[in-house]
């Protein structure tokens, strides 16, 4: 198993997306910071525990880019930092190379950055597995469902059967 952390939009949305994927064993939802000087504050994110034999870092990163607004440098970016948080120098280099390669899929420049992982704070228990526990809530219908539709349309072969 390997770990990678992703931040971009609401961690409830990000959690639901990665929980749906084959090869993902666990998703920890909460807040992540980096050791990088610009990113020492906590930002909504998830840590994805994955089997690289079943799903690659390349695929996980691509899914991340297509399921949040990875080209918008909006005013809430400090709370919703568009980021890939890495756990090793090798993983950091790989993630940087992946972002450069994935830019070709987007008309605007990606704002997503690669940072070394710093700290993680797990969300309160009542908010974990948010989509699975609350699929009919308006937030889930308006915010999470459209992202899951993108996942289904683009990556249907990667979705666990229980999530179809």
Short mmCIF file of C-alpha atoms in Angstrom, two decimals:
data_model
loop_
_atom_site.label_atom_id
_atom_site.label_comp_id
_atom_site.label_asym_id
_atom_site.label_seq_id
_atom_site.Cartn_x
_atom_site.Cartn_y
_atom_site.Cartn_z
CA UNK A 1 0.00 0.00 0.00
CA UNK A 2 1.02 3.56 -0.70
CA UNK A 3 -0.38 6.89 0.44
CA UNK A 4 -0.97 10.15 -1.37
CA UNK A 5 -2.98 13.17 -0.22
CA UNK A 6 -5.19 15.33 -2.41
CA UNK A 7 -6.76 18.70 -1.78
CA UNK A 8 -8.88 20.71 -4.14
CA UNK A 9 -12.46 21.16 -3.14
CA UNK A 10 -14.61 20.09 -0.29
CA UNK A 11 -13.15 17.07 1.49
CA UNK A 12 -16.61 15.44 1.58
CA UNK A 13 -16.60 15.45 -2.23
CA UNK A 14 -13.02 14.28 -2.53
CA UNK A 15 -13.63 11.49 -0.03
CA UNK A 16 -16.63 10.18 -1.99
CA UNK A 17 -14.72 10.16 -5.27
CA UNK A 18 -11.74 8.17 -4.01
CA UNK A 19 -13.85 5.79 -1.91
CA UNK A 20 -15.56 4.72 -5.15
CA UNK A 21 -12.37 3.47 -6.80
CA UNK A 22 -10.99 -0.04 -7.15
CA UNK A 23 -7.52 -0.28 -5.64
CA UNK A 24 -8.24 2.33 -2.97
CA UNK A 25 -8.22 0.66 0.43
CA UNK A 26 -8.93 3.64 2.69
CA UNK A 27 -9.64 7.35 2.49
CA UNK A 28 -8.93 9.57 5.50
CA UNK A 29 -10.88 12.82 5.31
CA UNK A 30 -9.84 15.99 7.09
CA UNK A 31 -7.23 18.70 6.76
CA UNK A 32 -3.66 18.56 5.47
CA UNK A 33 -0.75 20.96 5.64
CA UNK A 34 2.69 20.84 4.10
CA UNK A 35 6.18 21.51 5.30
CA UNK A 36 6.47 24.01 2.41
CA UNK A 37 6.53 27.58 3.76
CA UNK A 38 3.47 28.72 1.73
CA UNK A 39 1.28 25.82 2.86
CA UNK A 40 1.81 25.33 6.59
CA UNK A 41 -1.87 26.06 7.36
CA UNK A 42 -4.35 23.19 7.24
CA UNK A 43 -6.54 22.90 4.14
CA UNK A 44 -9.40 20.49 3.35
CA UNK A 45 -8.01 17.28 1.87
CA UNK A 46 -7.95 13.49 1.97
CA UNK A 47 -5.24 10.88 2.35
CA UNK A 48 -5.75 8.05 -0.13
CA UNK A 49 -4.31 4.62 0.75
CA UNK A 50 -3.97 2.71 -2.52
CA UNK A 51 -2.54 -0.40 -4.09
CA UNK A 52 -0.29 0.76 -6.96
CA UNK A 53 -0.68 -2.67 -8.60
CA UNK A 54 -4.41 -1.99 -9.00
CA UNK A 55 -4.52 1.80 -9.53
CA UNK A 56 -1.60 4.06 -10.36
CA UNK A 57 -0.64 7.43 -8.97
CA UNK A 58 -1.02 8.71 -12.52
CA UNK A 59 -4.66 7.60 -12.66
CA UNK A 60 -5.46 8.88 -9.17
CA UNK A 61 -3.97 12.27 -10.00
CA UNK A 62 -5.85 12.49 -13.30
CA UNK A 63 -9.13 11.68 -11.53
CA UNK A 64 -8.34 14.33 -8.95
CA UNK A 65 -7.76 16.95 -11.63
CA UNK A 66 -11.02 16.17 -13.45
CA UNK A 67 -13.19 16.09 -10.32
CA UNK A 68 -12.39 19.52 -8.89
CA UNK A 69 -11.71 22.89 -10.47
CA UNK A 70 -7.98 22.44 -10.97
CA UNK A 71 -7.61 25.55 -13.15
CA UNK A 72 -9.36 28.14 -10.96
CA UNK A 73 -7.35 30.27 -8.58
CA UNK A 74 -10.46 31.42 -6.67
CA UNK A 75 -10.57 33.33 -3.40
CA UNK A 76 -11.11 30.19 -1.27
CA UNK A 77 -7.90 28.44 -2.41
CA UNK A 78 -6.36 28.69 1.08
CA UNK A 79 -9.23 26.60 2.50
CA UNK A 80 -9.51 24.44 -0.63
CA UNK A 81 -5.89 24.26 -1.79
CA UNK A 82 -5.52 22.45 -5.14
CA UNK A 83 -2.69 20.15 -4.22
CA UNK A 84 -1.01 16.78 -4.29
CA UNK A 85 0.75 16.09 -0.99
CA UNK A 86 3.55 13.56 -1.31
CA UNK A 87 5.17 11.26 1.23
CA UNK A 88 8.63 10.87 -0.37
CA UNK A 89 11.03 12.63 -2.73
CA UNK A 90 10.43 9.93 -5.36
CA UNK A 91 6.66 10.39 -5.11
CA UNK A 92 7.08 14.18 -5.29
CA UNK A 93 9.05 13.93 -8.55
CA UNK A 94 6.52 11.49 -9.99
CA UNK A 95 3.59 13.76 -9.08
CA UNK A 96 5.30 16.80 -10.62
CA UNK A 97 5.90 14.87 -13.85
CA UNK A 98 2.28 13.69 -13.88
CA UNK A 99 0.94 17.25 -13.52
CA UNK A 100 3.13 18.45 -16.39
CA UNK A 101 1.86 15.61 -18.58
CA UNK A 102 -1.82 16.13 -17.63
CA UNK A 103 -1.74 19.84 -18.48
CA UNK A 104 -2.46 18.85 -22.11
CA UNK A 105 -6.04 17.95 -21.11
CA UNK A 106 -6.81 21.48 -19.90
CA UNK A 107 -7.10 24.75 -21.83
CA UNK A 108 -6.17 26.88 -18.82
CA UNK A 109 -3.06 26.36 -16.68
CA UNK A 110 -3.44 23.98 -13.77
CA UNK A 111 -3.21 25.70 -10.38
CA UNK A 112 -2.61 22.34 -8.68
CA UNK A 113 0.76 22.19 -6.93
CA UNK A 114 2.82 19.37 -5.48
CA UNK A 115 3.86 19.77 -1.84
CA UNK A 116 5.60 17.57 0.71
CA UNK A 117 3.13 16.23 3.27
CA UNK A 118 3.32 17.91 6.66
CA UNK A 119 0.46 17.27 9.06
CA UNK A 120 -3.00 15.69 8.97
CA UNK A 121 -6.02 16.24 11.19
CA UNK A 122 -8.91 13.80 10.82
CA UNK A 123 -12.39 15.31 10.59
CA UNK A 124 -14.95 14.73 13.35
CA UNK A 125 -16.55 11.27 13.22
CA UNK A 126 -19.97 12.69 12.32
CA UNK A 127 -18.56 14.01 9.02
CA UNK A 128 -16.58 10.94 7.96
CA UNK A 129 -18.08 8.85 5.14
CA UNK A 130 -20.29 11.87 4.56
CA UNK A 131 -21.71 10.93 1.17
CA UNK A 132 -22.25 7.29 2.10
CA UNK A 133 -24.14 8.40 5.21
CA UNK A 134 -26.08 11.27 3.60
CA UNK A 135 -26.59 10.63 -0.13
CA UNK A 136 -29.99 12.36 -0.20
CA UNK A 137 -28.93 15.58 1.54
CA UNK A 138 -29.07 18.63 -0.76
CA UNK A 139 -25.30 19.21 -0.50
CA UNK A 140 -24.61 15.67 -1.69
CA UNK A 141 -27.09 15.96 -4.54
CA UNK A 142 -25.84 19.36 -5.71
CA UNK A 143 -22.08 19.09 -5.08
CA UNK A 144 -21.02 15.45 -4.87
CA UNK A 145 -23.34 13.74 -7.37
CA UNK A 146 -22.07 15.77 -10.38
CA UNK A 147 -18.49 14.83 -9.51
CA UNK A 148 -19.44 11.18 -9.21
CA UNK A 149 -21.11 11.42 -12.63
CA UNK A 150 -17.80 12.66 -14.09
CA UNK A 151 -16.12 9.70 -12.45
CA UNK A 152 -18.69 7.30 -13.89
CA UNK A 153 -18.50 8.80 -17.40
CA UNK A 154 -14.71 8.94 -17.63
CA UNK A 155 -13.56 6.09 -15.38
CA UNK A 156 -16.40 3.55 -15.17
CA UNK A 157 -14.04 0.56 -15.30
CA UNK A 158 -12.30 1.81 -12.16
CA UNK A 159 -15.40 2.08 -9.98
CA UNK A 160 -16.06 -0.55 -7.35
CA UNK A 161 -19.24 -2.49 -8.08
CA UNK A 162 -20.86 -1.45 -4.80
CA UNK A 163 -20.63 2.19 -5.99
CA UNK A 164 -22.27 1.75 -9.39
#
